[in-house]
Short mmCIF file of C-alpha atoms in Angstrom, two decimals:
data_model
loop_
_atom_site.label_atom_id
_atom_site.label_comp_id
_atom_site.label_asym_id
_atom_site.label_seq_id
_atom_site.Cartn_x
_atom_site.Cartn_y
_atom_site.Cartn_z
CA UNK B 1 58.68 165.91 -56.60
CA UNK B 2 61.45 166.50 -59.14
CA UNK B 3 61.30 164.27 -62.20
CA UNK B 4 63.46 163.23 -65.14
CA UNK B 5 63.03 161.43 -68.44
CA UNK B 6 63.51 157.68 -68.53
CA UNK B 7 62.92 154.63 -70.71
CA UNK B 8 61.07 152.07 -68.60
CA UNK B 9 59.05 148.89 -68.79
CA UNK B 10 55.37 149.05 -67.92
CA UNK B 11 54.83 145.33 -68.54
CA UNK B 12 56.18 142.50 -70.68
CA UNK B 13 55.64 142.00 -74.40
CA UNK B 14 56.92 144.06 -77.31
CA UNK B 15 57.79 147.71 -77.78
CA UNK B 16 54.30 148.67 -76.61
CA UNK B 17 55.47 148.08 -73.00
CA UNK B 18 58.56 150.31 -73.44
CA UNK B 19 57.68 153.86 -72.38
CA UNK B 20 59.65 157.10 -72.64
CA UNK B 21 58.18 159.36 -70.01
CA UNK B 22 58.96 161.07 -66.73
CA UNK B 23 60.03 159.24 -63.58
CA UNK B 24 61.02 160.51 -60.13
CA UNK B 25 64.55 161.81 -59.76
CA UNK B 26 66.83 159.46 -57.79
CA UNK B 27 67.80 160.55 -54.30
CA UNK B 28 71.54 160.25 -53.72
CA UNK B 29 72.42 158.36 -50.56
CA UNK B 30 75.67 158.41 -48.55
CA UNK B 31 78.51 156.81 -50.48
CA UNK B 32 76.68 157.23 -53.77
CA UNK B 33 77.40 159.35 -56.83
CA UNK B 34 74.71 161.15 -58.79
CA UNK B 35 75.58 160.86 -62.48
CA UNK B 36 74.04 162.80 -65.34
CA UNK B 37 73.77 160.08 -68.01
CA UNK B 38 74.97 161.24 -71.43
CA UNK B 39 74.95 157.93 -73.29
CA UNK B 40 73.76 154.39 -72.75
CA UNK B 41 73.84 151.16 -74.74
CA UNK B 42 71.65 148.18 -75.48
CA UNK B 43 72.32 144.53 -74.68
CA UNK B 44 70.44 141.30 -75.43
CA UNK B 45 69.22 141.28 -71.83
CA UNK B 46 67.22 144.45 -72.56
CA UNK B 47 65.16 142.44 -75.03
CA UNK B 48 64.86 139.62 -72.50
CA UNK B 49 63.60 141.98 -69.81
CA UNK B 50 61.13 143.53 -72.25
CA UNK B 51 59.88 140.17 -73.49
CA UNK B 52 59.47 138.41 -70.14
CA UNK B 53 62.23 138.92 -67.56
CA UNK B 54 61.45 135.38 -66.39
CA UNK B 55 63.71 134.21 -63.58
CA UNK B 56 65.02 137.72 -62.80
CA UNK B 57 63.53 139.26 -59.68
CA UNK B 58 62.28 142.75 -60.54
CA UNK B 59 59.40 145.14 -60.07
CA UNK B 60 57.60 147.25 -62.64
CA UNK B 61 57.94 149.95 -63.73
CA UNK B 62 61.64 149.24 -64.32
CA UNK B 63 64.08 151.64 -65.99
CA UNK B 64 65.97 149.76 -68.71
CA UNK B 65 69.69 149.73 -69.53
CA UNK B 66 72.96 148.34 -68.18
CA UNK B 67 75.48 150.52 -70.02
CA UNK B 68 75.91 154.15 -68.99
CA UNK B 69 78.40 157.01 -69.06
CA UNK B 70 78.08 160.65 -68.11
CA UNK B 71 79.21 163.36 -65.70
CA UNK B 72 79.34 163.48 -61.92
CA UNK B 73 76.72 165.90 -60.54
CA UNK B 74 76.90 165.19 -56.81
CA UNK B 75 79.39 163.26 -54.69
CA UNK B 76 80.28 162.96 -51.00
CA UNK B 77 82.55 165.73 -49.73
CA UNK B 78 85.13 163.19 -48.62
CA UNK B 79 85.29 161.32 -51.94
CA UNK B 80 88.90 161.41 -53.19
CA UNK B 81 88.66 159.48 -56.47
CA UNK B 82 85.76 161.30 -58.12
CA UNK B 83 84.88 164.97 -58.48
CA UNK B 84 81.93 167.01 -59.64
CA UNK B 85 81.94 167.49 -63.41
CA UNK B 86 84.19 164.46 -64.00
CA UNK B 87 83.39 162.23 -66.98
CA UNK B 88 82.68 158.69 -65.79
CA UNK B 89 81.43 155.26 -66.81
CA UNK B 90 79.19 153.08 -64.64
CA UNK B 91 79.78 149.43 -63.73
CA UNK B 92 76.20 148.09 -63.51
CA UNK B 93 76.78 145.19 -61.09
CA UNK B 94 75.70 145.85 -57.50
CA UNK B 95 77.09 143.41 -54.95
CA UNK B 96 76.26 143.25 -51.24
CA UNK B 97 79.86 143.98 -50.21
CA UNK B 98 79.65 141.52 -47.31
CA UNK B 99 79.44 137.93 -48.58
CA UNK B 100 82.50 135.70 -49.01
CA UNK B 101 82.65 136.42 -52.74
CA UNK B 102 82.54 140.21 -52.38
CA UNK B 103 85.18 139.94 -49.64
CA UNK B 104 87.63 138.33 -52.06
CA UNK B 105 86.92 140.78 -54.90
CA UNK B 106 84.62 138.48 -56.88
CA UNK B 107 81.45 140.51 -56.44
CA UNK B 108 80.06 139.10 -59.71
CA UNK B 109 79.55 135.89 -57.70
CA UNK B 110 77.75 137.78 -54.92
CA UNK B 111 74.91 135.80 -53.33
CA UNK B 112 72.71 138.92 -53.54
CA UNK B 113 73.98 140.25 -56.89
CA UNK B 114 71.79 142.80 -58.66
CA UNK B 115 72.25 144.37 -62.07
CA UNK B 116 71.00 147.75 -63.12
CA UNK B 117 68.37 147.36 -65.82
CA UNK B 118 67.52 143.85 -64.60
CA UNK B 119 66.87 143.75 -60.86
CA UNK B 120 66.84 147.51 -60.23
CA UNK B 121 66.46 150.67 -62.29
CA UNK B 122 69.03 150.99 -65.06
CA UNK B 123 70.87 153.64 -67.04
CA UNK B 124 68.34 154.74 -69.67
CA UNK B 125 67.41 157.90 -67.76
CA UNK B 126 68.69 161.41 -67.29
CA UNK B 127 70.19 160.75 -63.87
CA UNK B 128 71.32 157.69 -61.89
CA UNK B 129 72.61 157.44 -58.33
CA UNK B 130 75.01 154.54 -57.85
CA UNK B 131 77.60 153.46 -55.25
CA UNK B 132 80.91 155.27 -55.69
CA UNK B 133 82.71 151.93 -56.12
CA UNK B 134 80.68 151.38 -59.32
CA UNK B 135 81.79 154.66 -60.91
CA UNK B 136 85.06 154.81 -62.90
CA UNK B 137 86.79 157.67 -64.73
CA UNK B 138 86.29 157.52 -68.51
CA UNK B 139 89.33 156.71 -70.66
CA UNK B 140 90.91 159.74 -72.32
CA UNK B 141 89.86 160.29 -75.93
CA UNK B 142 86.56 158.45 -75.61
CA UNK B 143 83.14 159.95 -76.23
CA UNK B 144 80.26 159.06 -73.92
CA UNK B 145 78.78 156.39 -76.21
CA UNK B 146 82.14 154.60 -76.56
CA UNK B 147 82.70 154.72 -72.80
CA UNK B 148 79.21 153.42 -72.02
CA UNK B 149 79.79 150.55 -74.47
CA UNK B 150 82.61 149.22 -72.26
CA UNK B 151 80.43 148.49 -69.25
CA UNK B 152 78.90 145.17 -70.26
CA UNK B 153 79.99 143.43 -73.48
CA UNK B 154 83.75 144.20 -73.52
CA UNK B 155 83.95 143.58 -69.77
CA UNK B 156 82.18 140.24 -70.21
CA UNK B 157 84.57 139.34 -73.02
CA UNK B 158 87.58 140.44 -70.94
CA UNK B 159 86.70 138.02 -68.14
CA UNK B 160 86.07 135.21 -70.64
CA UNK B 161 89.28 135.71 -72.62
CA UNK B 162 91.74 136.50 -69.85
CA UNK B 163 90.41 135.40 -66.44
CA UNK B 164 88.57 132.24 -67.50
CA UNK B 165 90.25 130.99 -70.69
CA UNK B 166 93.69 132.52 -70.00
CA UNK B 167 94.26 132.94 -73.73
CA UNK B 168 97.96 132.90 -74.64
CA UNK B 169 99.73 134.07 -77.80
CA UNK B 170 100.25 130.49 -79.00
CA UNK B 171 96.54 129.60 -78.69
CA UNK B 172 93.88 129.31 -81.36
CA UNK B 173 90.38 130.50 -80.44
CA UNK B 174 86.98 129.85 -82.01
CA UNK B 175 84.39 132.62 -81.43
CA UNK B 176 80.76 131.91 -82.28
CA UNK B 177 78.29 134.53 -83.53
CA UNK B 178 80.49 137.42 -84.63
CA UNK B 179 78.61 140.70 -84.82
CA UNK B 180 77.23 140.72 -81.31
CA UNK B 181 79.15 142.99 -78.95
CA UNK B 182 80.53 140.22 -76.70
CA UNK B 183 81.81 138.13 -79.61
CA UNK B 184 83.22 141.15 -81.41
CA UNK B 185 84.96 142.33 -78.24
CA UNK B 186 86.35 138.83 -77.73
CA UNK B 187 87.81 138.91 -81.24
CA UNK B 188 89.52 142.23 -80.54
CA UNK B 189 90.91 141.02 -77.20
CA UNK B 190 92.10 137.69 -78.58
CA UNK B 191 93.96 139.45 -81.38
CA UNK B 192 95.43 141.83 -78.81
CA UNK B 193 97.20 138.80 -77.29
CA UNK B 194 98.57 137.67 -80.65
CA UNK B 195 96.54 134.43 -80.66
CA UNK B 196 94.75 133.12 -83.77
CA UNK B 197 91.01 133.79 -83.92
CA UNK B 198 88.39 132.01 -86.01
CA UNK B 199 84.86 133.41 -86.06
CA UNK B 200 81.47 132.19 -87.23
CA UNK B 201 78.42 133.89 -88.73
CA UNK B 202 75.68 133.11 -91.24
CA UNK B 203 76.05 136.67 -92.57
CA UNK B 204 78.69 137.00 -95.32
CA UNK B 205 79.08 140.73 -94.70
CA UNK B 206 79.75 140.16 -91.00
CA UNK B 207 82.33 137.51 -91.85
CA UNK B 208 84.05 139.94 -94.21
CA UNK B 209 84.05 142.70 -91.62
CA UNK B 210 85.50 140.35 -89.01
CA UNK B 211 88.32 139.43 -91.38
CA UNK B 212 89.01 143.13 -91.90
CA UNK B 213 89.28 143.53 -88.12
CA UNK B 214 91.92 140.80 -87.90
CA UNK B 215 90.12 137.46 -87.70
CA UNK B 216 92.30 134.70 -89.14
CA UNK B 217 89.33 132.87 -90.65
CA UNK B 218 85.57 133.36 -90.84
CA UNK B 219 83.33 130.30 -91.05
CA UNK B 220 79.76 130.18 -92.33
CA UNK B 221 77.63 129.00 -89.40
CA UNK B 222 75.55 126.94 -91.83
CA UNK B 223 78.59 124.79 -92.61
CA UNK B 224 80.05 121.98 -90.50
CA UNK B 225 81.91 124.33 -88.16
CA UNK B 226 83.92 121.62 -86.39
CA UNK B 227 85.10 120.17 -89.71
CA UNK B 228 86.12 123.64 -90.90
CA UNK B 229 88.06 124.19 -87.69
CA UNK B 230 89.87 120.89 -88.06
CA UNK B 231 90.88 121.85 -91.59
CA UNK B 232 92.20 125.19 -90.34
CA UNK B 233 94.19 123.59 -87.52
CA UNK B 234 95.58 120.55 -89.34
CA UNK B 235 93.21 118.20 -87.53
CA UNK B 236 94.23 119.42 -84.09
CA UNK B 237 91.30 121.61 -82.98
CA UNK B 238 91.29 124.94 -81.16
CA UNK B 239 92.53 125.57 -77.64
CA UNK B 240 89.58 127.77 -76.67
CA UNK B 241 85.95 128.24 -77.68
CA UNK B 242 84.17 131.50 -76.75
CA UNK B 243 80.40 131.25 -77.09
CA UNK B 244 77.14 132.80 -75.92
CA UNK B 245 74.72 130.99 -78.23
CA UNK B 246 74.20 127.81 -76.23
CA UNK B 247 72.30 124.77 -77.38
CA UNK B 248 72.50 125.31 -81.15
CA UNK B 249 76.30 125.42 -81.27
CA UNK B 250 77.28 123.21 -78.33
CA UNK B 251 77.94 119.96 -80.27
CA UNK B 252 80.13 121.77 -82.80
CA UNK B 253 81.89 123.69 -80.03
CA UNK B 254 82.91 120.50 -78.21
CA UNK B 255 83.99 118.73 -81.40
CA UNK B 256 86.12 121.73 -82.40
CA UNK B 257 88.24 121.61 -79.23
CA UNK B 258 91.69 120.07 -78.95
CA UNK B 259 92.21 117.50 -76.18
CA UNK B 260 92.40 119.41 -72.91
CA UNK B 261 90.78 122.44 -74.56
CA UNK B 262 88.52 124.88 -72.77
CA UNK B 263 85.12 126.30 -73.65
CA UNK B 264 83.86 129.49 -72.01
CA UNK B 265 80.16 130.29 -72.16
CA UNK B 266 78.27 133.37 -71.04
CA UNK B 267 74.86 132.93 -72.65
CA UNK B 268 72.25 130.63 -74.11
CA UNK B 269 70.27 132.60 -76.65
CA UNK B 270 69.36 129.43 -78.58
CA UNK B 271 68.51 127.35 -75.49
CA UNK B 272 70.17 126.18 -72.28
CA UNK B 273 69.74 122.38 -72.46
CA UNK B 274 72.38 121.05 -74.89
CA UNK B 275 73.44 117.42 -74.99
CA UNK B 276 76.24 117.17 -72.44
CA UNK B 277 78.37 114.72 -74.49
CA UNK B 278 80.00 113.63 -71.25
CA UNK B 279 82.05 110.84 -72.86
CA UNK B 280 83.82 113.36 -75.11
CA UNK B 281 84.31 115.71 -72.17
CA UNK B 282 86.03 113.23 -69.86
CA UNK B 283 87.97 111.26 -72.48
CA UNK B 284 89.36 114.44 -74.04
CA UNK B 285 89.56 116.17 -70.62
CA UNK B 286 87.74 119.26 -71.82
CA UNK B 287 87.18 122.19 -69.48
CA UNK B 288 83.78 123.91 -69.42
CA UNK B 289 83.87 127.37 -67.84
CA UNK B 290 80.87 129.56 -67.09
CA UNK B 291 81.34 133.32 -67.02
CA UNK B 292 79.17 136.37 -66.34
CA UNK B 293 80.14 140.03 -66.60
CA UNK B 294 83.29 141.12 -64.71
CA UNK B 295 84.72 142.42 -61.45
CA UNK B 296 85.75 145.95 -60.52
CA UNK B 297 89.38 144.92 -60.87
CA UNK B 298 88.79 143.49 -64.34
CA UNK B 299 86.93 146.66 -65.34
CA UNK B 300 89.85 148.78 -64.14
CA UNK B 301 92.22 146.63 -66.21
CA UNK B 302 90.03 147.02 -69.29
CA UNK B 303 89.81 150.79 -68.83
CA UNK B 304 93.60 150.99 -68.45
CA UNK B 305 94.06 149.15 -71.76
CA UNK B 306 91.55 151.51 -73.36
CA UNK B 307 93.41 154.50 -71.97
CA UNK B 308 96.57 153.26 -73.68
CA UNK B 309 94.75 153.02 -77.01
CA UNK B 310 94.92 149.21 -77.21
CA UNK B 311 91.17 148.60 -77.32
CA UNK B 312 88.19 150.55 -78.62
CA UNK B 313 84.63 149.19 -78.76
CA UNK B 314 82.97 149.01 -82.16
CA UNK B 315 79.80 151.13 -82.34
CA UNK B 316 77.24 149.77 -84.78
CA UNK B 317 74.82 152.71 -84.63
CA UNK B 318 73.73 155.64 -82.50
CA UNK B 319 70.09 156.37 -81.74
CA UNK B 320 68.55 159.38 -80.04
CA UNK B 321 66.74 158.87 -76.74
CA UNK B 322 63.39 159.41 -78.49
CA UNK B 323 64.16 156.61 -80.97
CA UNK B 324 64.42 153.84 -78.36
CA UNK B 325 61.86 151.65 -80.15
CA UNK B 326 63.84 151.78 -83.40
CA UNK B 327 67.01 150.96 -81.46
CA UNK B 328 65.37 147.92 -79.86
CA UNK B 329 64.14 146.80 -83.28
CA UNK B 330 67.71 147.05 -84.58
CA UNK B 331 68.91 144.86 -81.71
CA UNK B 332 66.11 142.34 -82.19
CA UNK B 333 66.96 142.00 -85.89
CA UNK B 334 70.47 140.71 -85.03
CA UNK B 335 71.71 142.82 -87.94
CA UNK B 336 74.06 144.87 -85.76
CA UNK B 337 77.84 144.65 -85.85
CA UNK B 338 78.91 145.97 -82.47
CA UNK B 339 77.18 148.13 -79.88
CA UNK B 340 73.90 149.98 -80.37
CA UNK B 341 74.31 153.27 -78.52
CA UNK B 342 71.66 155.62 -77.13
CA UNK B 343 72.56 159.30 -76.79
CA UNK B 344 70.79 161.51 -74.29
CA UNK B 345 70.42 165.26 -74.93
CA UNK B 346 70.58 167.89 -72.19
CA UNK B 347 67.94 167.26 -69.56
CA UNK B 348 64.94 169.61 -69.94
#
């Protein structure tokens, strides 16, 4: 049986369960595209899957990775949108295509939703076979690592900023935890609209870098964030909060919002059981919006903006395939500012 190289989980724990070895080649089915992966990227969920994967249905061994870009190797003869040799980026969300949510174009709400690198084999391998609907042409002028970086964090931020929060030029937006790819992408997208953006971080260097990228203010997370926001907005508060930290920042996030403001959350790295503060929520008529990843339509919109040169993901560092453990350590340290990319050499 033909084989390929892959990074996969053999168990749960630390880097000792992350193997780089050979796995069987995928078999392309009808309607699928076989892609030679040239670059991938890391996300916080990769650490979660390595550490425990609790609550996510999966089987071991499991190939890691959600982000991926590469070249089309095989495609159905009747496929009109994609061609052999074309440079492409993969959308890692696999919907059933039949439920009510898929039928209305919201496949990220699919009742049987699966993500590559979580429920099924991911992108950290030489080859992946995925449904043609999940494969999109790369934006012009992008390298493979930059294209792969679009597939999860910027797409998640796009849905949060535009679909959920509907950020407008006159808005002010508070973004927690700048440095992570979702928060950094949200900053870039918010500034693209012309809105004001305030960011938080405990790291002075990250705050400085965010200011250089256009943030209107950068707040030390160790400070009273809500008080700082009120000072910046003349006591009014922000229209929107973008956050993926969860429990640790929730009280400050709610107190920082203007009456009628909206908070969009896509994660809970510090815990998922914050005090609800219901009295504040109903008296001030706050809107709490959950968000996860993005649809095919939203991905197409993001790629179109990238193709026009209006958005480019920030790459923190690039690691070779063989250095996957060092790349995971970099992610676990939370020292990164942007996406950690993995580059794959020619398949042996």
